XYZ file of N, CA and C in Angstrom:
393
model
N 5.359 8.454 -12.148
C 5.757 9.669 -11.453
C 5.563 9.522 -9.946
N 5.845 8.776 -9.489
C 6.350 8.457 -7.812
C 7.916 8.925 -7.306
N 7.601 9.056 -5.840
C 8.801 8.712 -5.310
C 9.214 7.592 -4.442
N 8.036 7.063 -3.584
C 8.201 5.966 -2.794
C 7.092 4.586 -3.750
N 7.692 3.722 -3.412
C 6.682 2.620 -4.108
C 7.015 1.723 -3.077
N 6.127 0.649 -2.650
C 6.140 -0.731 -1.661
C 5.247 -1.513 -1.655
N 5.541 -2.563 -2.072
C 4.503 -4.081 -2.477
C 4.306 -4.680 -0.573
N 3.343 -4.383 0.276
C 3.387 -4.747 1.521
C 2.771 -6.274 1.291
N 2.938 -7.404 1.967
C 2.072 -8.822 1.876
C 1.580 -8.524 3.505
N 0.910 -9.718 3.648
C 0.239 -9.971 5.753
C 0.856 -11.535 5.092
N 2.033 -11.429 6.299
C 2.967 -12.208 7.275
C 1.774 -13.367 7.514
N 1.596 -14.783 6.699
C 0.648 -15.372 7.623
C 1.148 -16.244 8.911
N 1.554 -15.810 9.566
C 1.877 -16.479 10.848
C 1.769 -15.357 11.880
N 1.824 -13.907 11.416
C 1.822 -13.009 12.272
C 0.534 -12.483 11.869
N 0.164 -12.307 10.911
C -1.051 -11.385 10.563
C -0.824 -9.587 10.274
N 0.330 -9.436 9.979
C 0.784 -7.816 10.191
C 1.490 -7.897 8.949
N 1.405 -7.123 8.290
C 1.912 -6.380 7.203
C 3.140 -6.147 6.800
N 4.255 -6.631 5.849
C 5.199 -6.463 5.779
C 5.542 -6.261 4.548
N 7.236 -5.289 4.409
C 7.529 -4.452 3.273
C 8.207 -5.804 2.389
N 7.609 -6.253 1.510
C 8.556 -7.578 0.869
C 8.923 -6.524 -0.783
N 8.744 -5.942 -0.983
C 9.411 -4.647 -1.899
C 9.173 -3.639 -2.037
N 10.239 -2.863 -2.608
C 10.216 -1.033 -2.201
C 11.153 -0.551 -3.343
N 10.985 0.512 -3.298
C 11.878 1.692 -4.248
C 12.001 2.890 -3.459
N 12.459 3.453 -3.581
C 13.029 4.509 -2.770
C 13.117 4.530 -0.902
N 12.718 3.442 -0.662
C 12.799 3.484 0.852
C 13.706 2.906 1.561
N 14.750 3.385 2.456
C 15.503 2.885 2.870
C 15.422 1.648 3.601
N 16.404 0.690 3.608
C 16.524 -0.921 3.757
C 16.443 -0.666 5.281
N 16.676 0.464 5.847
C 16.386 -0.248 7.704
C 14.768 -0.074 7.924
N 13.714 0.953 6.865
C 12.561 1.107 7.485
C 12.058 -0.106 6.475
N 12.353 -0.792 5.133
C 11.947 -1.984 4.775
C 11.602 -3.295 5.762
N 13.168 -3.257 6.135
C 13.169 -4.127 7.355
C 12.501 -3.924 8.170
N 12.031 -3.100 8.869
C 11.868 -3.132 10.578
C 10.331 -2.742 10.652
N 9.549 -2.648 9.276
C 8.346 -2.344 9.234
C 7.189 -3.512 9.449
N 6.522 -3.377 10.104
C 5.340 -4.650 10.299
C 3.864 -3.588 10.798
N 2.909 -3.722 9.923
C 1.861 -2.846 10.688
C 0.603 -3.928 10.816
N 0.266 -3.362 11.886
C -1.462 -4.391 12.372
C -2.113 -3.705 11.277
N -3.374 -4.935 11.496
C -4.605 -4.350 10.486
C -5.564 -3.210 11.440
N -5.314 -2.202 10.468
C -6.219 -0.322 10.948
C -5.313 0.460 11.156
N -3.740 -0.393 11.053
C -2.824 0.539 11.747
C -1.999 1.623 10.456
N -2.273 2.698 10.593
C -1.465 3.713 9.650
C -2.136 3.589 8.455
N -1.556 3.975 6.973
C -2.522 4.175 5.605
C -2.896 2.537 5.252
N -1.726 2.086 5.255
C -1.420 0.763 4.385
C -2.646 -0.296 5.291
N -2.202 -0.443 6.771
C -3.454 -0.494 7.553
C -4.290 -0.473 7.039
N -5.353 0.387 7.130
C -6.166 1.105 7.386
C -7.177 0.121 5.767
N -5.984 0.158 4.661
C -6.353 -0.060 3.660
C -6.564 -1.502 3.439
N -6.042 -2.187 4.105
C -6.007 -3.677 4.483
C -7.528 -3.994 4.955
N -7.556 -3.213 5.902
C -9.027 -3.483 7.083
C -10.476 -2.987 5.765
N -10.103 -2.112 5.463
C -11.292 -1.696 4.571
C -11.492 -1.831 3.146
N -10.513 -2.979 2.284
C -10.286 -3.654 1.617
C -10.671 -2.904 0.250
N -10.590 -1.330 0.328
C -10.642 -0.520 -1.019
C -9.707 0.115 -1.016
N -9.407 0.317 -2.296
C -8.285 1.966 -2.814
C -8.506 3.046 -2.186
N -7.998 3.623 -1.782
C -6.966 4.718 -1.142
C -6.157 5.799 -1.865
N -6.960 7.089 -2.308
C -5.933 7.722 -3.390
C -6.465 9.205 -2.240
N -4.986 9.411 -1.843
C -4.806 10.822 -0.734
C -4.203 11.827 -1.695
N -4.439 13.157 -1.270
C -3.463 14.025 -1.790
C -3.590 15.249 -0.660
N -2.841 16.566 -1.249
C -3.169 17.594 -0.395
C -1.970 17.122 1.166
N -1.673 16.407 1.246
C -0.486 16.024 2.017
C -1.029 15.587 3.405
N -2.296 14.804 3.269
C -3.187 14.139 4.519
C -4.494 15.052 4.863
N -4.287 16.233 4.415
C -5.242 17.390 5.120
C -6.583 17.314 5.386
N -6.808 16.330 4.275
C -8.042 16.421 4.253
C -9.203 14.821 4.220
N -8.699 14.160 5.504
C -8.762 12.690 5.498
C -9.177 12.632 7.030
N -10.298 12.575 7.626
C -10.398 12.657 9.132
C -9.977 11.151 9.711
N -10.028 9.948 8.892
C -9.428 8.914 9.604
C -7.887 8.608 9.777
N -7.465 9.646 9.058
C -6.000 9.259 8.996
C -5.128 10.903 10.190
N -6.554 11.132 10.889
C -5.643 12.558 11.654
C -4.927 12.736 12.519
N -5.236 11.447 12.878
C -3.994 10.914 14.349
C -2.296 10.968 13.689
N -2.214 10.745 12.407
C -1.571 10.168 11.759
C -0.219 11.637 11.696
N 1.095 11.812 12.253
C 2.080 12.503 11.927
C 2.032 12.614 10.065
N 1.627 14.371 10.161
C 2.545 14.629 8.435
C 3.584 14.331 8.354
N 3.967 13.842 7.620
C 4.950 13.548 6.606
C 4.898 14.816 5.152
N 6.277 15.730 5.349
C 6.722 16.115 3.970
C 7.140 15.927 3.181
N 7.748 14.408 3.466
C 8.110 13.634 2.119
C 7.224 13.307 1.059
N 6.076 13.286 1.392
C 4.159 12.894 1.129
C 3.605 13.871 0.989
N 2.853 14.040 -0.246
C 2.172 15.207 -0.554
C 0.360 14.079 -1.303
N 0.899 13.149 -2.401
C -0.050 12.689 -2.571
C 0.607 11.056 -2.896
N -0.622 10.645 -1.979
C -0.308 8.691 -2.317
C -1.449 8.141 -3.073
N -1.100 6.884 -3.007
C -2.486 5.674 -3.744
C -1.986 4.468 -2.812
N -3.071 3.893 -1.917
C -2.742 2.551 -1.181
C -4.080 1.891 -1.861
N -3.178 0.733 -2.367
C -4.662 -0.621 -3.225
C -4.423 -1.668 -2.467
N -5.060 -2.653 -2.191
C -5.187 -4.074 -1.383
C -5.025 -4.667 -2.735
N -4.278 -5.511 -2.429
C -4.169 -6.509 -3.183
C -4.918 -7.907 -2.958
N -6.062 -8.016 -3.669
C -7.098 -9.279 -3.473
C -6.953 -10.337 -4.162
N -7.283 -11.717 -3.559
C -7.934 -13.189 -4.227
C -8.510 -13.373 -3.775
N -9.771 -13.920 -4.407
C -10.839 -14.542 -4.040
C -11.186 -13.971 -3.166
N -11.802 -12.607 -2.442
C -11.868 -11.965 -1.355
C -11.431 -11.885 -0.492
N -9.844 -12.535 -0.138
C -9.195 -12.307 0.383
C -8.080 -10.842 0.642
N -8.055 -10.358 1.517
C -7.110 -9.472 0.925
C -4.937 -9.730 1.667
N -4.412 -10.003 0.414
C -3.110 -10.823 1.073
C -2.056 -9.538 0.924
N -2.459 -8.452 0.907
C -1.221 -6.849 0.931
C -2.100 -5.894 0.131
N -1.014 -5.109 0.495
C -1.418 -3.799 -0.242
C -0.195 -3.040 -0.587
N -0.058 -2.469 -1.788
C 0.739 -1.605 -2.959
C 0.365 -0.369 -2.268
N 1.261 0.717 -2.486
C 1.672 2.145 -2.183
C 2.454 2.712 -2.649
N 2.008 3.540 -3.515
C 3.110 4.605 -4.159
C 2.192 6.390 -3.447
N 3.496 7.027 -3.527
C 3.237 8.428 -3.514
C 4.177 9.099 -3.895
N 4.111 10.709 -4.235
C 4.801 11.546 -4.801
C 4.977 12.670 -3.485
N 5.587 13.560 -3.549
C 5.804 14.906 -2.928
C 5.757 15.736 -3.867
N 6.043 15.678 -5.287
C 5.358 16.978 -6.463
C 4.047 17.324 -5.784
N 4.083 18.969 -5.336
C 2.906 19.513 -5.448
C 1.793 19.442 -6.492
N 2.631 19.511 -7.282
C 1.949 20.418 -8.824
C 1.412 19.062 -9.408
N 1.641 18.090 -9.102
C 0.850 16.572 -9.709
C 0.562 15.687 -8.410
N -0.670 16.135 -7.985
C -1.782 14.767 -7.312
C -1.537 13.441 -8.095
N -2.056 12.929 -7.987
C -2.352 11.576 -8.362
C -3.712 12.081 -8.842
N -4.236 10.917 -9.621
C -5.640 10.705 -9.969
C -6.557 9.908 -9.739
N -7.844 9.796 -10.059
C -8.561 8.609 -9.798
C -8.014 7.531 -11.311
N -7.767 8.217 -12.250
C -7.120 7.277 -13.786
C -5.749 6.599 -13.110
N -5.347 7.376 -12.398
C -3.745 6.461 -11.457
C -4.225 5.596 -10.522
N -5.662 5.695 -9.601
C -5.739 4.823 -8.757
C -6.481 3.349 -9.679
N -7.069 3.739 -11.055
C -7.736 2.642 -11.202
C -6.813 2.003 -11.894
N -5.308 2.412 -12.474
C -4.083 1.766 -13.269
C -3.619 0.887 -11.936
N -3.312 1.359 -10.875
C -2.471 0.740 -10.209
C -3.879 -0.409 -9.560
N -4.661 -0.481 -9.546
C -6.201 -1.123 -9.309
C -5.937 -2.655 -9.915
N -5.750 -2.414 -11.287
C -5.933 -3.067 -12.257
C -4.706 -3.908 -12.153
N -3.685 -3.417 -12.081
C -1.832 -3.866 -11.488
C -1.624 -4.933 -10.304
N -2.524 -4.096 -9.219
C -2.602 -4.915 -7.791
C -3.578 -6.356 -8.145
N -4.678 -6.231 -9.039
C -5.175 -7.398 -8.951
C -4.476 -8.497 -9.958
N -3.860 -8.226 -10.617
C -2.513 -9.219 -11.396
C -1.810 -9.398 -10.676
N -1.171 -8.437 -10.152
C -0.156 -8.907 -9.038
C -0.542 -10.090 -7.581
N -1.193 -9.538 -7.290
C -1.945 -10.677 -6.321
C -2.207 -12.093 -7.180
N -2.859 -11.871 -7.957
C -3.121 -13.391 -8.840
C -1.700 -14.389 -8.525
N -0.696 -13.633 -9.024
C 0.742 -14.411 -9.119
C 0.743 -14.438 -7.776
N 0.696 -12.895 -6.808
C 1.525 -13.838 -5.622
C 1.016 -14.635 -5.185
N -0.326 -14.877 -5.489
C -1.455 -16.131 -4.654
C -0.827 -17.670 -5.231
N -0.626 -17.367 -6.370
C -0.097 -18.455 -6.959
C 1.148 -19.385 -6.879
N 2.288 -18.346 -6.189
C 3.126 -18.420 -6.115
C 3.354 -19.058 -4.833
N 2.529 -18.562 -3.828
C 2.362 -19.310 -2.570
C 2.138 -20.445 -2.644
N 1.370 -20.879 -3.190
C 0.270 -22.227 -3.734
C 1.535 -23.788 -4.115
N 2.198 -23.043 -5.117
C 3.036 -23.580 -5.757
C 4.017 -24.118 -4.492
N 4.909 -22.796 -3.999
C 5.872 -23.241 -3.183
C 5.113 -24.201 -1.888
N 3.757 -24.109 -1.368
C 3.245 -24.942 -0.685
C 3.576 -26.313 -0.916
N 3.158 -26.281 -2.068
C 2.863 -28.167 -3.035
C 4.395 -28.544 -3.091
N 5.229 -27.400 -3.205
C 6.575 -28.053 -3.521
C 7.056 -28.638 -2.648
């Protein structure tokens, strides 16, 4: 029950964050997106290398207050995606349904998701390296 979803990786040559998949987000902000580490949710979630489950539509988050509402956003989940204590992206989904937050049972599903997922993409790097 999302509306936006985005698998972000860190660019290793740049060190900044990029959209390498998405669902509902349009292909020019896919493209043209790159965030530093602290910068915005996905940021923020990178630098401090835990889950991230917002709701209430930012209101109630004092590190994120600089941060323009968004009404497309009512409630998200940003997870880092880890190896070996590394952290190589971070996953983001959110909804705009009022009437359904997210949960902490949704942040520890998608928890559990991000650290499989990372496994492969770590792997996958690895591989195309050697190749």
């Amino acid at each position: 029950n999302f509306r936006y979803c985005s698998v972000m990786l860190v660019d290793e040559v740049t060190n900044k964050l990029k959209i390498m998949a998405a669902n509902g987000i349009p292909d020019e902000v896919v493209n043209s997106t790159e965030l530093e580490v602290g910068e915005k949710i996905a940021g923020w979630v990178l630098k401090e290398q835990k889950p991230t489950l917002l709701f209430n539509g930012l209101k109630e988050y004092p590190q994120f207050s600089h941060l323009k509402p968004r009404p497309e956003i009512y409630s998200a989940i940003s997870v880092p995606l880890i190896v070996k204590d590394k952290v190589i992206g971070v996953v983001n989904v959110s909804s705009k349904d009022e009437l359904r937050n997210f949960t902490t049972d949704d942040m520890e599903l998608l928890t559990i998701f991000a650290s499989d997922a990372a496994l492969v993409i770590e792997n996958t790097r690895v591989y195309e390296k050697l190749k």
